[in-house]
PDB file of C-alpha atoms in Angstrom:
ATOM      1  CA  GLN A 139     -51.259 -53.007  22.537  1.00  0.00           C
ATOM      2  CA  GLY A 140     -53.872 -51.272  20.473  1.00  0.00           C
ATOM      3  CA  LEU A 141     -53.277 -48.813  17.676  1.00  0.00           C
ATOM      4  CA  ASP A 142     -54.572 -46.000  19.847  1.00  0.00           C
ATOM      5  CA  ASP A 143     -51.750 -46.560  22.368  1.00  0.00           C
ATOM      6  CA  MET A 144     -48.859 -46.283  19.839  1.00  0.00           C
ATOM      7  CA  ASP A 145     -46.695 -43.165  19.652  1.00  0.00           C
ATOM      8  CA  PRO A 146     -47.476 -40.995  16.629  1.00  0.00           C
ATOM      9  CA  ILE A 147     -44.971 -41.049  13.782  1.00  0.00           C
ATOM     10  CA  GLU A 148     -44.181 -37.719  12.120  1.00  0.00           C
ATOM     11  CA  PHE A 149     -42.857 -37.555   8.577  1.00  0.00           C
ATOM     12  CA  ARG A 150     -41.090 -34.455   7.165  1.00  0.00           C
ATOM     13  CA  LEU A 151     -40.767 -34.107   3.445  1.00  0.00           C
ATOM     14  CA  PRO A 152     -37.577 -32.403   2.168  1.00  0.00           C
ATOM     15  CA  HIS A 153     -39.354 -29.169   1.286  1.00  0.00           C
ATOM     16  CA  THR A 154     -40.831 -28.913   4.793  1.00  0.00           C
ATOM     17  CA  ILE A 155     -37.541 -29.248   6.712  1.00  0.00           C
ATOM     18  CA  GLN A 156     -36.697 -26.011   8.503  1.00  0.00           C
ATOM     19  CA  ARG A 157     -33.166 -24.672   8.051  1.00  0.00           C
ATOM     20  CA  PRO A 158     -31.240 -23.861  11.224  1.00  0.00           C
ATOM     21  CA  ALA A 159     -31.339 -20.246  12.313  1.00  0.00           C
ATOM     22  CA  VAL A 160     -28.588 -18.182  10.651  1.00  0.00           C
ATOM     23  CA  ALA A 161     -26.126 -16.565  13.040  1.00  0.00           C
ATOM     24  CA  PRO A 162     -25.795 -12.765  12.812  1.00  0.00           C
ATOM     25  CA  SER A 163     -22.193 -13.169  11.608  1.00  0.00           C
ATOM     26  CA  HIS A 164     -23.518 -15.004   8.548  1.00  0.00           C
ATOM     27  CA  GLY A 165     -25.872 -12.232   7.574  1.00  0.00           C
ATOM     28  CA  PRO A 166     -25.757  -9.887   4.588  1.00  0.00           C
ATOM     29  CA  LYS A 167     -22.416  -9.127   2.956  1.00  0.00           C
ATOM     30  CA  ALA A 168     -20.620  -6.329   4.796  1.00  0.00           C
ATOM     31  CA  HIS A 169     -18.099  -4.001   3.157  1.00  0.00           C
ATOM     32  CA  THR A 170     -14.996  -2.693   4.872  1.00  0.00           C
ATOM     33  CA  THR A 171     -15.858   0.702   6.328  1.00  0.00           C
ATOM     34  CA  ARG A 172     -12.784   1.213   8.453  1.00  0.00           C
ATOM     35  CA  PRO A 173      -9.309  -0.219   7.794  1.00  0.00           C
ATOM     36  CA  ILE A 174      -7.816  -2.114  10.747  1.00  0.00           C
ATOM     37  CA  VAL A 175      -4.173  -3.016  10.000  1.00  0.00           C
ATOM     38  CA  THR A 176      -2.667  -0.082   8.130  1.00  0.00           C
ATOM     39  CA  GLY A 177       0.604   1.300   6.804  1.00  0.00           C
ATOM     40  CA  THR A 178       1.424   4.977   6.663  1.00  0.00           C
ATOM     41  CA  SER A 179       3.311   7.228   4.221  1.00  0.00           C
ATOM     42  CA  VAL A 180       5.170   6.355   1.037  1.00  0.00           C
ATOM     43  CA  VAL A 181       7.617   8.919  -0.369  1.00  0.00           C
ATOM     44  CA  ALA A 182       8.966   8.841  -3.941  1.00  0.00           C
ATOM     45  CA  PHE A 183      10.582  11.213  -6.424  1.00  0.00           C
ATOM     46  CA  LYS A 184      12.501  11.291  -9.683  1.00  0.00           C
ATOM     47  CA  TYR A 185      16.255  11.784  -9.725  1.00  0.00           C
ATOM     48  CA  LYS A 186      18.984  11.766 -12.354  1.00  0.00           C
ATOM     49  CA  ASP A 187      19.151   8.024 -12.977  1.00  0.00           C
ATOM     50  CA  GLY A 188      15.590   6.920 -12.195  1.00  0.00           C
ATOM     51  CA  ILE A 189      13.063   7.027  -9.349  1.00  0.00           C
ATOM     52  CA  ILE A 190      13.675   6.416  -5.648  1.00  0.00           C
ATOM     53  CA  MET A 191      11.029   5.413  -3.103  1.00  0.00           C
ATOM     54  CA  ALA A 192      10.798   4.583   0.609  1.00  0.00           C
ATOM     55  CA  ALA A 193       8.287   3.319   3.160  1.00  0.00           C
ATOM     56  CA  ASP A 194       8.649   2.274   6.774  1.00  0.00           C
ATOM     57  CA  CYS A 195       8.203  -1.314   7.953  1.00  0.00           C
ATOM     58  CA  LEU A 196       5.316  -0.742  10.355  1.00  0.00           C
ATOM     59  CA  ALA A 197       1.756  -1.999  10.038  1.00  0.00           C
ATOM     60  CA  SER A 198      -0.357  -0.576  12.866  1.00  0.00           C
ATOM     61  CA  TYR A 199      -3.294  -2.426  14.427  1.00  0.00           C
ATOM     62  CA  GLY A 200      -5.358   0.643  15.240  1.00  0.00           C
ATOM     63  CA  SER A 201      -3.036   2.657  17.497  1.00  0.00           C
ATOM     64  CA  LEU A 202      -0.869  -0.386  18.333  1.00  0.00           C
ATOM     65  CA  ALA A 203       2.492  -0.689  16.538  1.00  0.00           C
ATOM     66  CA  ARG A 204       1.779  -4.359  15.880  1.00  0.00           C
ATOM     67  CA  TYR A 205       3.770  -5.595  12.864  1.00  0.00           C
ATOM     68  CA  ARG A 206       7.272  -4.146  12.580  1.00  0.00           C
ATOM     69  CA  ASN A 207       8.698  -5.910   9.552  1.00  0.00           C
ATOM     70  CA  GLU A 208       6.087  -5.383   6.849  1.00  0.00           C
ATOM     71  CA  LYS A 209       7.136  -4.936   3.221  1.00  0.00           C
ATOM     72  CA  ARG A 210       5.094  -2.169   1.613  1.00  0.00           C
ATOM     73  CA  LEU A 211       7.268  -1.919  -1.506  1.00  0.00           C
ATOM     74  CA  MET A 212       7.084  -4.542  -4.244  1.00  0.00           C
ATOM     75  CA  ALA A 213       8.392  -5.096  -7.747  1.00  0.00           C
ATOM     76  CA  VAL A 214       5.823  -5.673 -10.476  1.00  0.00           C
ATOM     77  CA  GLY A 215       7.597  -7.330 -13.359  1.00  0.00           C
ATOM     78  CA  GLU A 216      11.098  -6.156 -14.228  1.00  0.00           C
ATOM     79  CA  THR A 217      10.614  -2.410 -14.648  1.00  0.00           C
ATOM     80  CA  THR A 218       7.902  -1.312 -12.209  1.00  0.00           C
ATOM     81  CA  LEU A 219       8.030  -0.456  -8.510  1.00  0.00           C
ATOM     82  CA  LEU A 220       4.912  -0.248  -6.333  1.00  0.00           C
ATOM     83  CA  GLY A 221       4.500   1.357  -2.896  1.00  0.00           C
ATOM     84  CA  VAL A 222       1.329   1.268  -0.792  1.00  0.00           C
ATOM     85  CA  SER A 223      -0.329   3.070   2.107  1.00  0.00           C
ATOM     86  CA  GLY A 224      -3.519   1.992   3.849  1.00  0.00           C
ATOM     87  CA  ASP A 225      -5.109  -1.363   4.635  1.00  0.00           C
ATOM     88  CA  MET A 226      -2.634  -4.234   4.425  1.00  0.00           C
ATOM     89  CA  SER A 227      -5.206  -6.948   3.657  1.00  0.00           C
ATOM     90  CA  ASP A 228      -6.449  -4.945   0.675  1.00  0.00           C
ATOM     91  CA  PHE A 229      -2.834  -4.625  -0.450  1.00  0.00           C
ATOM     92  CA  GLN A 230      -2.481  -8.413  -0.263  1.00  0.00           C
ATOM     93  CA  HIS A 231      -5.549  -8.721  -2.504  1.00  0.00           C
ATOM     94  CA  MET A 232      -3.922  -6.365  -5.012  1.00  0.00           C
ATOM     95  CA  GLN A 233      -0.684  -8.354  -4.828  1.00  0.00           C
ATOM     96  CA  HIS A 234      -2.511 -11.560  -5.743  1.00  0.00           C
ATOM     97  CA  THR A 235      -4.294  -9.786  -8.596  1.00  0.00           C
ATOM     98  CA  LEU A 236      -1.056  -8.406 -10.047  1.00  0.00           C
ATOM     99  CA  GLU A 237       0.758 -11.723  -9.653  1.00  0.00           C
ATOM    100  CA  SER A 238      -2.050 -13.469 -11.545  1.00  0.00           C
ATOM    101  CA  LEU A 239      -1.795 -10.842 -14.282  1.00  0.00           C
ATOM    102  CA  LEU A 240       1.971 -11.300 -14.547  1.00  0.00           C
ATOM    103  CA  THR A 241       1.534 -15.074 -14.746  1.00  0.00           C
ATOM    104  CA  GLN A 242      -1.025 -14.658 -17.506  1.00  0.00           C
ATOM    105  CA  GLU A 243       1.318 -12.348 -19.429  1.00  0.00           C
ATOM    106  CA  TYR A 244       4.192 -14.813 -18.995  1.00  0.00           C
ATOM    107  CA  ASP A 245       2.065 -17.707 -20.257  1.00  0.00           C
ATOM    108  CA  MET A 246       1.300 -15.771 -23.443  1.00  0.00           C
ATOM    109  CA  ASP A 247       4.994 -16.170 -24.348  1.00  0.00           C
ATOM    110  CA  ASP A 248       4.795 -13.456 -26.999  1.00  0.00           C
ATOM    111  CA  GLY A 249       7.956 -11.609 -26.035  1.00  0.00           C
ATOM    112  CA  GLN A 250       6.001  -8.699 -24.558  1.00  0.00           C
ATOM    113  CA  THR A 251       6.327  -7.486 -20.970  1.00  0.00           C
ATOM    114  CA  LEU A 252       3.937  -5.514 -18.793  1.00  0.00           C
ATOM    115  CA  GLY A 253       5.181  -1.919 -18.730  1.00  0.00           C
ATOM    116  CA  THR A 254       4.766   0.671 -15.988  1.00  0.00           C
ATOM    117  CA  LYS A 255       2.032   2.569 -17.813  1.00  0.00           C
ATOM    118  CA  SER A 256       0.034  -0.644 -18.206  1.00  0.00           C
ATOM    119  CA  VAL A 257       0.393  -1.460 -14.499  1.00  0.00           C
ATOM    120  CA  TYR A 258      -0.637   2.115 -13.648  1.00  0.00           C
ATOM    121  CA  LYS A 259      -3.736   1.860 -15.850  1.00  0.00           C
ATOM    122  CA  CYS A 260      -4.621  -1.580 -14.484  1.00  0.00           C
ATOM    123  CA  ILE A 261      -4.439  -0.448 -10.846  1.00  0.00           C
ATOM    124  CA  SER A 262      -6.437   2.711 -11.550  1.00  0.00           C
ATOM    125  CA  ASN A 263      -9.174   0.660 -13.268  1.00  0.00           C
ATOM    126  CA  ILE A 264      -9.326  -1.815 -10.368  1.00  0.00           C
ATOM    127  CA  MET A 265      -9.538   0.963  -7.769  1.00  0.00           C
ATOM    128  CA  TYR A 266     -12.209   2.896  -9.672  1.00  0.00           C
ATOM    129  CA  ASN A 267     -14.241  -0.269 -10.278  1.00  0.00           C
ATOM    130  CA  ARG A 268     -14.237  -1.162  -6.578  1.00  0.00           C
ATOM    131  CA  ARG A 269     -15.131   2.407  -5.653  1.00  0.00           C
ATOM    132  CA  THR A 270     -18.165   2.431  -7.958  1.00  0.00           C
ATOM    133  CA  LYS A 271     -19.395  -0.761  -6.254  1.00  0.00           C
ATOM    134  CA  GLY A 272     -19.232   0.979  -2.874  1.00  0.00           C
ATOM    135  CA  ASP A 273     -16.605  -1.526  -1.732  1.00  0.00           C
ATOM    136  CA  PRO A 274     -13.275   0.269  -2.230  1.00  0.00           C
ATOM    137  CA  LEU A 275      -9.809  -1.071  -1.595  1.00  0.00           C
ATOM    138  CA  TRP A 276      -8.606   1.201   1.217  1.00  0.00           C
ATOM    139  CA  ASN A 277      -5.198   2.006  -0.244  1.00  0.00           C
ATOM    140  CA  SER A 278      -3.131   4.686  -1.904  1.00  0.00           C
ATOM    141  CA  TYR A 279      -0.596   3.441  -4.452  1.00  0.00           C
ATOM    142  CA  VAL A 280       2.577   4.996  -5.827  1.00  0.00           C
ATOM    143  CA  ILE A 281       3.649   3.450  -9.142  1.00  0.00           C
ATOM    144  CA  ALA A 282       7.135   4.122 -10.520  1.00  0.00           C
ATOM    145  CA  GLY A 283       9.053   2.806 -13.488  1.00  0.00           C
ATOM    146  CA  VAL A 284      11.275   3.483 -16.470  1.00  0.00           C
ATOM    147  CA  ASP A 285       9.719   2.596 -19.840  1.00  0.00           C
ATOM    148  CA  ASN A 286      11.869   3.002 -22.941  1.00  0.00           C
ATOM    149  CA  GLY A 287      14.117   5.450 -21.132  1.00  0.00           C
ATOM    150  CA  GLN A 288      11.208   7.560 -19.847  1.00  0.00           C
ATOM    151  CA  LYS A 289      10.664   7.925 -16.087  1.00  0.00           C
ATOM    152  CA  MET A 290       7.067   7.588 -14.948  1.00  0.00           C
ATOM    153  CA  LEU A 291       5.777   8.291 -11.412  1.00  0.00           C
ATOM    154  CA  GLY A 292       2.050   8.100 -10.701  1.00  0.00           C
ATOM    155  CA  TYR A 293      -0.485   7.999  -7.871  1.00  0.00           C
ATOM    156  CA  VAL A 294      -3.794   6.133  -7.450  1.00  0.00           C
ATOM    157  CA  ASP A 295      -6.091   6.347  -4.404  1.00  0.00           C
ATOM    158  CA  LEU A 296      -9.173   4.480  -3.188  1.00  0.00           C
ATOM    159  CA  TYR A 297     -11.484   6.684  -5.286  1.00  0.00           C
ATOM    160  CA  GLY A 298      -9.596   5.879  -8.471  1.00  0.00           C
ATOM    161  CA  THR A 299      -8.120   9.391  -8.556  1.00  0.00           C
ATOM    162  CA  THR A 300      -4.892   9.447 -10.574  1.00  0.00           C
ATOM    163  CA  TYR A 301      -2.123  11.907 -11.353  1.00  0.00           C
ATOM    164  CA  GLN A 302       1.525  11.903 -12.324  1.00  0.00           C
ATOM    165  CA  SER A 303       4.219  14.112 -10.847  1.00  0.00           C
ATOM    166  CA  THR A 304       7.938  14.601 -10.225  1.00  0.00           C
ATOM    167  CA  SER A 305       7.469  13.831  -6.527  1.00  0.00           C
ATOM    168  CA  ILE A 306       4.686  12.049  -4.634  1.00  0.00           C
ATOM    169  CA  ALA A 307       4.064  11.435  -0.943  1.00  0.00           C
ATOM    170  CA  THR A 308       1.048   9.669   0.533  1.00  0.00           C
ATOM    171  CA  GLY A 309      -0.548   9.954   3.982  1.00  0.00           C
ATOM    172  CA  TYR A 310       1.118  12.403   6.361  1.00  0.00           C
ATOM    173  CA  GLY A 311       3.928  12.622   3.832  1.00  0.00           C
ATOM    174  CA  GLY A 312       1.654  14.770   1.677  1.00  0.00           C
ATOM    175  CA  HIS A 313       1.767  17.407   4.425  1.00  0.00           C
ATOM    176  CA  LEU A 314       5.253  16.952   5.895  1.00  0.00           C
ATOM    177  CA  ALA A 315       7.496  15.456   3.226  1.00  0.00           C
ATOM    178  CA  GLN A 316       6.046  17.079   0.109  1.00  0.00           C
ATOM    179  CA  PRO A 317       7.255  20.613   1.004  1.00  0.00           C
ATOM    180  CA  ILE A 318      10.791  19.225   1.415  1.00  0.00           C
ATOM    181  CA  LEU A 319      10.614  17.541  -1.976  1.00  0.00           C
ATOM    182  CA  ARG A 320       9.305  20.689  -3.656  1.00  0.00           C
ATOM    183  CA  ARG A 321      12.215  22.663  -2.229  1.00  0.00           C
ATOM    184  CA  LEU A 322      15.010  20.160  -2.889  1.00  0.00           C
ATOM    185  CA  VAL A 323      13.884  18.111  -5.915  1.00  0.00           C
ATOM    186  CA  GLU A 324      11.263  19.683  -8.143  1.00  0.00           C
ATOM    187  CA  GLY A 325      12.818  21.676 -10.957  1.00  0.00           C
ATOM    188  CA  ARG A 326      16.169  19.927 -10.600  1.00  0.00           C
ATOM    189  CA  GLU A 327      15.197  16.270 -10.783  1.00  0.00           C
ATOM    190  CA  ASP A 328      17.638  15.712 -13.680  1.00  0.00           C
ATOM    191  CA  GLU A 329      20.510  17.035 -11.547  1.00  0.00           C
ATOM    192  CA  VAL A 330      19.966  15.111  -8.300  1.00  0.00           C
ATOM    193  CA  THR A 331      22.493  12.277  -7.966  1.00  0.00           C
ATOM    194  CA  GLU A 332      21.649   8.976  -6.305  1.00  0.00           C
ATOM    195  CA  GLU A 333      23.732   9.853  -3.251  1.00  0.00           C
ATOM    196  CA  GLU A 334      21.869  13.140  -2.790  1.00  0.00           C
ATOM    197  CA  ALA A 335      18.535  11.404  -3.454  1.00  0.00           C
ATOM    198  CA  VAL A 336      19.212   8.950  -0.626  1.00  0.00           C
ATOM    199  CA  GLN A 337      20.002  11.815   1.759  1.00  0.00           C
ATOM    200  CA  ILE A 338      16.815  13.681   0.812  1.00  0.00           C
ATOM    201  CA  LEU A 339      14.710  10.538   1.157  1.00  0.00           C
ATOM    202  CA  ASP A 340      16.170   9.687   4.568  1.00  0.00           C
ATOM    203  CA  GLU A 341      15.509  13.238   5.760  1.00  0.00           C
ATOM    204  CA  CYS A 342      11.868  13.005   4.659  1.00  0.00           C
ATOM    205  CA  MET A 343      11.414   9.680   6.447  1.00  0.00           C
ATOM    206  CA  ARG A 344      13.131  11.050   9.555  1.00  0.00           C
ATOM    207  CA  VAL A 345      10.737  14.022   9.693  1.00  0.00           C
ATOM    208  CA  LEU A 346       7.797  11.639   9.320  1.00  0.00           C
ATOM    209  CA  PHE A 347       9.112   9.479  12.144  1.00  0.00           C
ATOM    210  CA  TYR A 348       9.332  12.545  14.390  1.00  0.00           C
ATOM    211  CA  ARG A 349       5.842  13.773  13.567  1.00  0.00           C
ATOM    212  CA  ASP A 350       3.683  10.788  12.590  1.00  0.00           C
ATOM    213  CA  ALA A 351       2.590   8.609  15.520  1.00  0.00           C
ATOM    214  CA  ARG A 352       1.924   5.661  13.164  1.00  0.00           C
ATOM    215  CA  SER A 353       5.435   5.583  11.676  1.00  0.00           C
ATOM    216  CA  LEU A 354       8.674   3.768  12.475  1.00  0.00           C
ATOM    217  CA  SER A 355      12.380   4.590  12.097  1.00  0.00           C
ATOM    218  CA  LYS A 356      12.952   1.199  10.424  1.00  0.00           C
ATOM    219  CA  ILE A 357      12.477   1.697   6.676  1.00  0.00           C
ATOM    220  CA  ARG A 358      13.011   0.097   3.282  1.00  0.00           C
ATOM    221  CA  ARG A 359      14.334   2.037   0.326  1.00  0.00           C
ATOM    222  CA  ALA A 360      13.937   1.110  -3.335  1.00  0.00           C
ATOM    223  CA  LYS A 361      14.941   2.453  -6.705  1.00  0.00           C
ATOM    224  CA  VAL A 362      13.942   1.747 -10.280  1.00  0.00           C
ATOM    225  CA  THR A 363      16.289   2.558 -13.152  1.00  0.00           C
ATOM    226  CA  ALA A 364      16.816   1.371 -16.710  1.00  0.00           C
ATOM    227  CA  GLN A 365      18.564  -1.655 -15.183  1.00  0.00           C
ATOM    228  CA  GLY A 366      15.491  -2.700 -13.199  1.00  0.00           C
ATOM    229  CA  VAL A 367      14.130  -2.620  -9.647  1.00  0.00           C
ATOM    230  CA  GLU A 368      16.199  -2.851  -6.449  1.00  0.00           C
ATOM    231  CA  ILE A 369      14.640  -3.012  -2.965  1.00  0.00           C
ATOM    232  CA  SER A 370      16.925  -2.706   0.041  1.00  0.00           C
ATOM    233  CA  GLU A 371      16.871  -4.692   3.245  1.00  0.00           C
ATOM    234  CA  PRO A 372      15.360  -2.836   6.232  1.00  0.00           C
ATOM    235  CA  TYR A 373      17.609  -0.333   7.980  1.00  0.00           C
ATOM    236  CA  THR A 374      17.123   2.073  10.877  1.00  0.00           C
ATOM    237  CA  LEU A 375      17.423   5.844  10.527  1.00  0.00           C
ATOM    238  CA  GLU A 376      19.667   7.800  12.848  1.00  0.00           C
ATOM    239  CA  THR A 377      17.557  10.124  14.989  1.00  0.00           C
ATOM    240  CA  ASN A 378      18.238  12.899  17.478  1.00  0.00           C
ATOM    241  CA  TRP A 379      15.644  13.970  20.031  1.00  0.00           C
ATOM    242  CA  ASP A 380      17.638  16.799  21.649  1.00  0.00           C
ATOM    243  CA  PHE A 381      15.286  19.347  20.077  1.00  0.00           C
ATOM    244  CA  ALA A 382      12.461  17.982  22.243  1.00  0.00           C
ATOM    245  CA  GLU A 383      14.067  19.374  25.407  1.00  0.00           C
ATOM    246  CA  SER A 384      12.947  22.865  24.376  1.00  0.00           C
ATOM    247  CA  ILE A 385       9.307  21.771  24.021  1.00  0.00           C
ATOM    248  CA  THR A 386       7.195  22.771  27.015  1.00  0.00           C
ATOM    249  CA  GLY A 387       5.816  19.730  28.831  1.00  0.00           C
ATOM    250  CA  TYR A 388       8.098  17.201  27.107  1.00  0.00           C
ATOM    251  CA  GLY A 389       8.761  14.243  29.388  1.00  0.00           C
ATOM    252  CA  SER A 390       6.487  15.506  32.180  1.00  0.00           C
TER     253      SER A 390
END
């Protein structure tokens, strides 16, 4: 067989090898523009002995009541309580960040602990930093704690907006629960007993369950006092739908 009859041999040098086509899903980095799995309102206010807070146990997948045992309240250290509304995956990212910070503080072994004001400042800086990058964490946070006998209740949203108040409610709670808190709590927060605070909180969460389609009657309640943070097991509110019979078109 002559040389002219042999099959040609093709050599490819490394710099001439073509990379496989990139799938569309592996394209440019995409930021979250619409939260998918979300939690609704958090309600919190100061009372005589500390601060009380509640959130329901639902995480909605769009309009589907998908996850019914979510924990949207968490303790940060020994004296700080955190509640969250919004995207649950972004909340998980914040959880990991705070846990890493607590571990770092513990490893310092200098006898110092991370106070509520420090946690509040840290979260506000993180949220504002992500917002300036155009890649916000789609959450609203309520931060509560007792530092050196002083009660502190603050709010941080996805824009990095912050404020402190006697009572705070996120989501629909800002429209439906906040008027109740202004009437029953504000101006008398040093007189409200824990028993009365629980009744007020349950009433706020009950109203939200009646009116907010993304809420659930199964809730968790938490309090933070000078003794530390306590988060309850889930419990179900008592509800009464008799009032709906007078609504035109109900049940039809």
